[in-house]
XYZ file of C-alpha atoms in Angstrom:
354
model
C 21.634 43.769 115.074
C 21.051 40.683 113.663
C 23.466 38.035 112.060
C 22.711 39.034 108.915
C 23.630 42.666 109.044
C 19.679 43.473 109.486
C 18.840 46.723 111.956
C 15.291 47.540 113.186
C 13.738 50.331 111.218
C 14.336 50.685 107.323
C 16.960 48.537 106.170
C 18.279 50.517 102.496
C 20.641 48.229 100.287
C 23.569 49.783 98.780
C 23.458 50.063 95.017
C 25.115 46.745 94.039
C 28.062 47.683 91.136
C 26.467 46.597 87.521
C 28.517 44.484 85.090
C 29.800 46.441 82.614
C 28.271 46.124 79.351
C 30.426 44.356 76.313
C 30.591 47.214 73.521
C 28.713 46.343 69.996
C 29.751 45.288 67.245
C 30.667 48.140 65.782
C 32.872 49.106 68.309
C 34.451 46.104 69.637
C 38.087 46.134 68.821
C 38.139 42.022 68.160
C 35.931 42.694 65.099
C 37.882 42.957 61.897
C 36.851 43.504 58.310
C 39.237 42.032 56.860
C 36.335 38.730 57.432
C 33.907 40.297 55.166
C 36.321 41.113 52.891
C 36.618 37.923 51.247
C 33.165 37.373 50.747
C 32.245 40.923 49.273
C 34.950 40.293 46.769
C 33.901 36.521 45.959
C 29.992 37.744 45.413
C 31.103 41.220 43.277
C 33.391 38.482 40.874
C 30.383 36.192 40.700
C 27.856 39.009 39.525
C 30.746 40.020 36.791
C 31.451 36.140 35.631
C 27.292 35.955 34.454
C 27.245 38.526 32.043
C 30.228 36.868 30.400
C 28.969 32.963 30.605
C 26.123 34.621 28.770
C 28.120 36.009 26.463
C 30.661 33.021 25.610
C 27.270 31.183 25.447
C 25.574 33.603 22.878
C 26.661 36.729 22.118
C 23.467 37.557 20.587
C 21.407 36.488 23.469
C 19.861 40.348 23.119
C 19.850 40.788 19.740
C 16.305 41.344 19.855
C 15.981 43.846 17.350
C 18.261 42.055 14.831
C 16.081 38.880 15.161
C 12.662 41.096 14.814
C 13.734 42.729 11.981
C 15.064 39.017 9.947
C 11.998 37.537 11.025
C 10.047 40.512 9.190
C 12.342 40.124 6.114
C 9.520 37.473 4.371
C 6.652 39.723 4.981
C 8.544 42.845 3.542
C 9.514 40.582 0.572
C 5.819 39.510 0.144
C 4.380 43.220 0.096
C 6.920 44.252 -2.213
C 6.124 41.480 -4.914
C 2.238 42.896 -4.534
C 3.592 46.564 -4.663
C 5.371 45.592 -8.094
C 2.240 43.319 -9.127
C 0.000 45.814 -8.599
C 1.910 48.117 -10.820
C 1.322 46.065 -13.863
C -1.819 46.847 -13.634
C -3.365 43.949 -15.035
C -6.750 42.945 -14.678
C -7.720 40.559 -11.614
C -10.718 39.527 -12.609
C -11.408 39.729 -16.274
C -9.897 36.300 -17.433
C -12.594 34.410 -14.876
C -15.196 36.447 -16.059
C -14.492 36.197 -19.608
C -13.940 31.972 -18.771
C -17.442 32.053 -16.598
C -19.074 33.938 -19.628
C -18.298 31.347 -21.966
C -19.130 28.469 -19.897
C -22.825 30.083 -20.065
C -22.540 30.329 -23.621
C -22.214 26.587 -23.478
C -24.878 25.652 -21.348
C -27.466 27.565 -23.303
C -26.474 25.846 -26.512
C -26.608 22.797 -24.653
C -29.635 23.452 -23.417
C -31.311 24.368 -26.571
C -29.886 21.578 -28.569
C -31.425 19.060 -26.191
C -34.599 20.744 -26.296
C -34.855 20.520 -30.120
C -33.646 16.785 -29.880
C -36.152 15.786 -27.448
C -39.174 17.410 -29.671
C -38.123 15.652 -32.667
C -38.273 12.691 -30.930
C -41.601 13.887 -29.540
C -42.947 14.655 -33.299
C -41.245 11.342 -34.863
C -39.346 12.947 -37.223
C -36.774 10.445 -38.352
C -35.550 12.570 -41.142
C -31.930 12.436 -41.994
C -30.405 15.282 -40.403
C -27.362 17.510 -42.426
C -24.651 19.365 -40.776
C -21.602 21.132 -41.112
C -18.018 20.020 -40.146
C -17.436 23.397 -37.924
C -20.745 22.016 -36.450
C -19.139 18.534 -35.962
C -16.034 20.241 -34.765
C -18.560 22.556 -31.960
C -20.188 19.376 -30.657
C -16.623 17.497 -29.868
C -15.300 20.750 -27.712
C -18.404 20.842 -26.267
C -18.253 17.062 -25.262
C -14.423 17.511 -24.299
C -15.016 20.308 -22.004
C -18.204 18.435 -20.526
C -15.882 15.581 -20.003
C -13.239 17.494 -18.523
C -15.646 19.094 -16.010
C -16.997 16.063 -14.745
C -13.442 14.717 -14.022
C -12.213 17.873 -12.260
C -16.192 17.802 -10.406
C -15.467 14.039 -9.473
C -11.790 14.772 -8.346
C -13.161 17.411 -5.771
C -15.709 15.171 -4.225
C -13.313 12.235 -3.678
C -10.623 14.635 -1.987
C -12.061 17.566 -1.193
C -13.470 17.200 2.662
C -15.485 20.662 3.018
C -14.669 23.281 6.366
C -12.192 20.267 7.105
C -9.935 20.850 3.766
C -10.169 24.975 3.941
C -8.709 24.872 7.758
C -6.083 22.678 6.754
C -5.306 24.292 3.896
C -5.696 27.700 6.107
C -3.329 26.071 8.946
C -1.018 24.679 6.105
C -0.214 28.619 4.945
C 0.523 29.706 8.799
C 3.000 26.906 9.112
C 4.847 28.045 5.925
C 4.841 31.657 6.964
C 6.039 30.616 10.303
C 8.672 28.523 8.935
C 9.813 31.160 6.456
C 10.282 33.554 9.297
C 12.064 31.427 11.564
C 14.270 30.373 8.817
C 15.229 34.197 8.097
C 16.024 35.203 11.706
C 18.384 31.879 11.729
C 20.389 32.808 8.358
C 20.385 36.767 9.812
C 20.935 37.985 6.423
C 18.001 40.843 6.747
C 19.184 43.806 4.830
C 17.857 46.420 7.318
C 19.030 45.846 10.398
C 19.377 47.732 13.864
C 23.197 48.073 12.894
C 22.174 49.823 9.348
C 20.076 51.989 12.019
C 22.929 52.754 14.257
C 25.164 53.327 11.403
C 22.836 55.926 10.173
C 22.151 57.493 13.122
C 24.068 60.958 12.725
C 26.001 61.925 16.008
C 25.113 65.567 17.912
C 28.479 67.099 16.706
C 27.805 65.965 12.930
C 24.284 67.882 13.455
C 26.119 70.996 15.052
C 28.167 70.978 11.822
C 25.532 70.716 9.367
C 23.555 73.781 11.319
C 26.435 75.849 11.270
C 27.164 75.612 7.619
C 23.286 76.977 7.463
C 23.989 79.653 9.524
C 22.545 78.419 12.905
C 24.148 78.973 16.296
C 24.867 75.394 17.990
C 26.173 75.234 21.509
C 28.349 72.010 22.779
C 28.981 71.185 25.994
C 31.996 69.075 27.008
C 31.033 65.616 25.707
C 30.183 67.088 22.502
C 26.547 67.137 22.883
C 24.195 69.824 21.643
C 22.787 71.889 24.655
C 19.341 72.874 23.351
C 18.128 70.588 20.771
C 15.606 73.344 19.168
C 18.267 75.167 17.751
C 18.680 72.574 15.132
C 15.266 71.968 14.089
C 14.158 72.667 10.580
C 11.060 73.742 9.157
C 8.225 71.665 8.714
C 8.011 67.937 10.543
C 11.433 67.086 12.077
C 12.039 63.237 12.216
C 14.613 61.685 13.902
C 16.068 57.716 13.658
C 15.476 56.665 17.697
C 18.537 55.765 19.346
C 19.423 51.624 19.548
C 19.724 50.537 22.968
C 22.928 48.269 23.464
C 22.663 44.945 23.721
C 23.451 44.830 27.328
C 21.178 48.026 28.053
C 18.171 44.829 27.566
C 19.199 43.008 30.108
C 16.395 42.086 32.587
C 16.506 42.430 36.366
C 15.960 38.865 37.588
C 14.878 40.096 40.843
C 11.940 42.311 39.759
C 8.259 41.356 41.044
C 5.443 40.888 38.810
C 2.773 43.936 38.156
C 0.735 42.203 40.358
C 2.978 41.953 43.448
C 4.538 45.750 43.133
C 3.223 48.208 45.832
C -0.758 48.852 45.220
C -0.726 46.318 42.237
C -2.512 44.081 43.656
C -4.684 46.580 45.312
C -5.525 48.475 42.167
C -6.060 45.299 40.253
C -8.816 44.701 42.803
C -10.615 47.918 42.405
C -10.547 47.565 39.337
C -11.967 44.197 38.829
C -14.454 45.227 41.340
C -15.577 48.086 39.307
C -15.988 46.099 36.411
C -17.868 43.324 37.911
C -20.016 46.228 39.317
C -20.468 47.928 35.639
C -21.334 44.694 34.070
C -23.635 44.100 36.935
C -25.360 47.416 37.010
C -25.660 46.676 32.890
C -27.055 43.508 33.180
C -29.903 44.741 35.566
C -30.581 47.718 33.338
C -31.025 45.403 30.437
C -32.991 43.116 32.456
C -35.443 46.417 33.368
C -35.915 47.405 29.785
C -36.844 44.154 28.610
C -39.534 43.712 30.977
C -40.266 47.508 30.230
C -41.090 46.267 26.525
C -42.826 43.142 27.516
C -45.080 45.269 30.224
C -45.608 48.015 27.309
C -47.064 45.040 24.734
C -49.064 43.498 27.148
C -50.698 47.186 27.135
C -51.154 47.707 23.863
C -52.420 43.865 23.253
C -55.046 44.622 25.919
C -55.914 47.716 24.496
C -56.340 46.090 20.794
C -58.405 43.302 22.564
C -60.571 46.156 24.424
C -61.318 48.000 21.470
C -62.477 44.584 19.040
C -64.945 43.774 21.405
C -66.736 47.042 21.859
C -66.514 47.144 17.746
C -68.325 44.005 17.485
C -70.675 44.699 20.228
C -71.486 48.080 18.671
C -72.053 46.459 15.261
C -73.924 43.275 16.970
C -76.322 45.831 18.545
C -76.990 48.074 15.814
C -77.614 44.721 13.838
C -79.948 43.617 16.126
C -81.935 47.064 16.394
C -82.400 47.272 12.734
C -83.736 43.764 12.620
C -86.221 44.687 15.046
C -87.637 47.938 13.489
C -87.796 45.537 9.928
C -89.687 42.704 11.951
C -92.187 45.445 13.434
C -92.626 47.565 9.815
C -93.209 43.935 8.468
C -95.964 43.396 11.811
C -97.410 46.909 10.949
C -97.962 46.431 7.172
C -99.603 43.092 7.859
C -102.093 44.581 10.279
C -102.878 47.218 7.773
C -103.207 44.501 5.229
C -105.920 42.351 7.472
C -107.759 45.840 8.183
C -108.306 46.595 4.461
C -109.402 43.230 3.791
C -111.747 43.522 6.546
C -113.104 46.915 5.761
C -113.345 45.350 1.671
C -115.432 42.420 3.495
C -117.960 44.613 5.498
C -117.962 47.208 2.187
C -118.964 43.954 0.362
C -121.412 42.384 2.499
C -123.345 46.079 2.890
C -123.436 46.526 -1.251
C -125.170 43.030 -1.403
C -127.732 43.496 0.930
């Protein structure tokens, strides 16, 4: 034996004794709650102290229906003056048409008087003229209203500035609108309100009541809620006031992700643009085809047009020319006949003298 314990042959170590583990967390007696405690408390009091802070702040911070419906206010004022204008029923358009039909009354007298002015003055005729005083009196509205339309005509070029003027003018209108809204939801004076609404809004047991005195069977359950809500329905269309959410029922979760970021947003948002990237491509292309489609199919029909001038006018060149030939030769014919008779006259001639 060696000095360190060693024998010849296989040596087998004994199973040294492990350190005993330390317990977790959970189980470990030194751990107390009573730590955590503290904080749990500290972070529960700090989640109930925003909700008031918002509160002391603005107690209307959610009053979203309340500021919706002042803002509205002006534009249900403005359709109710038209609803009570248009039951006048007064005409719209008569008094400008009656005003426009005058004014070409005028011109045509105007006209016509200037025509007969400028032939007198043509003809020399220096006669002295009569007319009446309601003449006298025509010609001096007619020159006031001239006058007056060249002032107002005048006016409107030096101010008026075109496009320019009718966007300001259009831009001037949206800022009043927007001002008389924004003034409405401050004063919060609108008449109906979400608190007229709620106020109107008849509970389930008032409904039970009312069908009961008709004769209906209504069941209630504990909180005094109507079991079955078809047993009070009426005949014909059933409408119902919707239910105001509480202010604090609007509160948004801070913590909430985007559209975008939520599980397969992003993913679907990507298909999606894909597809329509794809669609407008595909359309694109197929608009592409057609018009070269209709460019290929008038190049065809311009050939064909070209094709079938040229074999008119070579048909009509050539029949031209073939009639032109068979006059030439009747011409050639008749004057060979011609120089035969006169030769056969000679020789008939020539044989009588002898």
């Amino acid at each position: 034996m060696s000095s360190n314990g060693l024998k010849y042959g296989l040596n087998i170590r004994g199973k040294t004794a492990s350190a005993s583990r330390k317990p977790g967390i959970t189980f470990d007696d030194d751990f107390d709650e009573d730590d955590e405690e503290p904080d749990r408390q500290t972070r529960s009091s700090v989640r109930l102290e925003e909700p008031i802070v918002e509160q002391e702040v603005d107690s209307s911070v959610y009053g979203y229906d309340e500021y919706y419906d002042s803002m509205k206010q002006v534009e249900r004022e403005k359709e109710q003056k038209k609803k009570m204008e248009a039951q006048d029923r007064r005409p719209k358009y008569m008094a400008d048409l009656i005003a426009a039909s005058k004014t070409r009354k005028r011109d045509l007298l105007l006209a016509k008087e200037r025509a007969l002015k400028k032939r007198r003055e043509e003809e020399g005729d220096v006669d002295e003229a009569f007319v009446t005083t309601s003449y006298v009196k025509h010609q001096e509205e007619v020159s006031k209203e001239l006058a007056d339309q060249e002032a107002e005509e005048a006016k409107l070029k030096s101010s008026g500035r075109g496009l320019e003027q009718f966007y300001s003018n259009m831009l001037e209108q949206q800022e009043e609108q927007h001002q008389a809204a924004v003034h409405a939801s401050m004063n919060r004076n609108a008449t109906s309100s979400s608190a007229d609404i709620l106020a109107s809004k008849k509970s389930d047991k008032e409904l039970a009541e009312e069908a009961r005195k008709r004769g209906l069977h209504v069941e209630l359950n504990d909180e005094n809620e109507i079991v079955d809500q078809r047993q009070i329905l009426k005949a014909g269309l059933n409408t119902s006031i919707g239910a105001v959410k509480h202010p604090n029922e609007n509160q948004r979760d801070k913590n909430a992700k985007p559209w975008f970021e939520r599980k397969g947003g992003r993913k679907h948002y990507e298909s999606r643009s894909s597809a329509y990237s794809t669609q407008s491509y595909s359309s694109t292309t197929t608009a592409l085809d057609m018009r070269e489609q209709e460019r290929q199919a008038r190049l065809k029909r311009e050939e064909e047009e070209r094709r079938k001038r040229e074999e008119i006018l070579r048909t009509h060149t050539s029949h031209t020319t073939t009639q032109a030939q068979v006059q030439s030769a009747r011409e050639r014919y008749l004057q060979r006949k011609r120089q035969q008779q006169q030769q056969q006259g000679n020789v008939s001639g020539n044989g009588d003298a002898k």
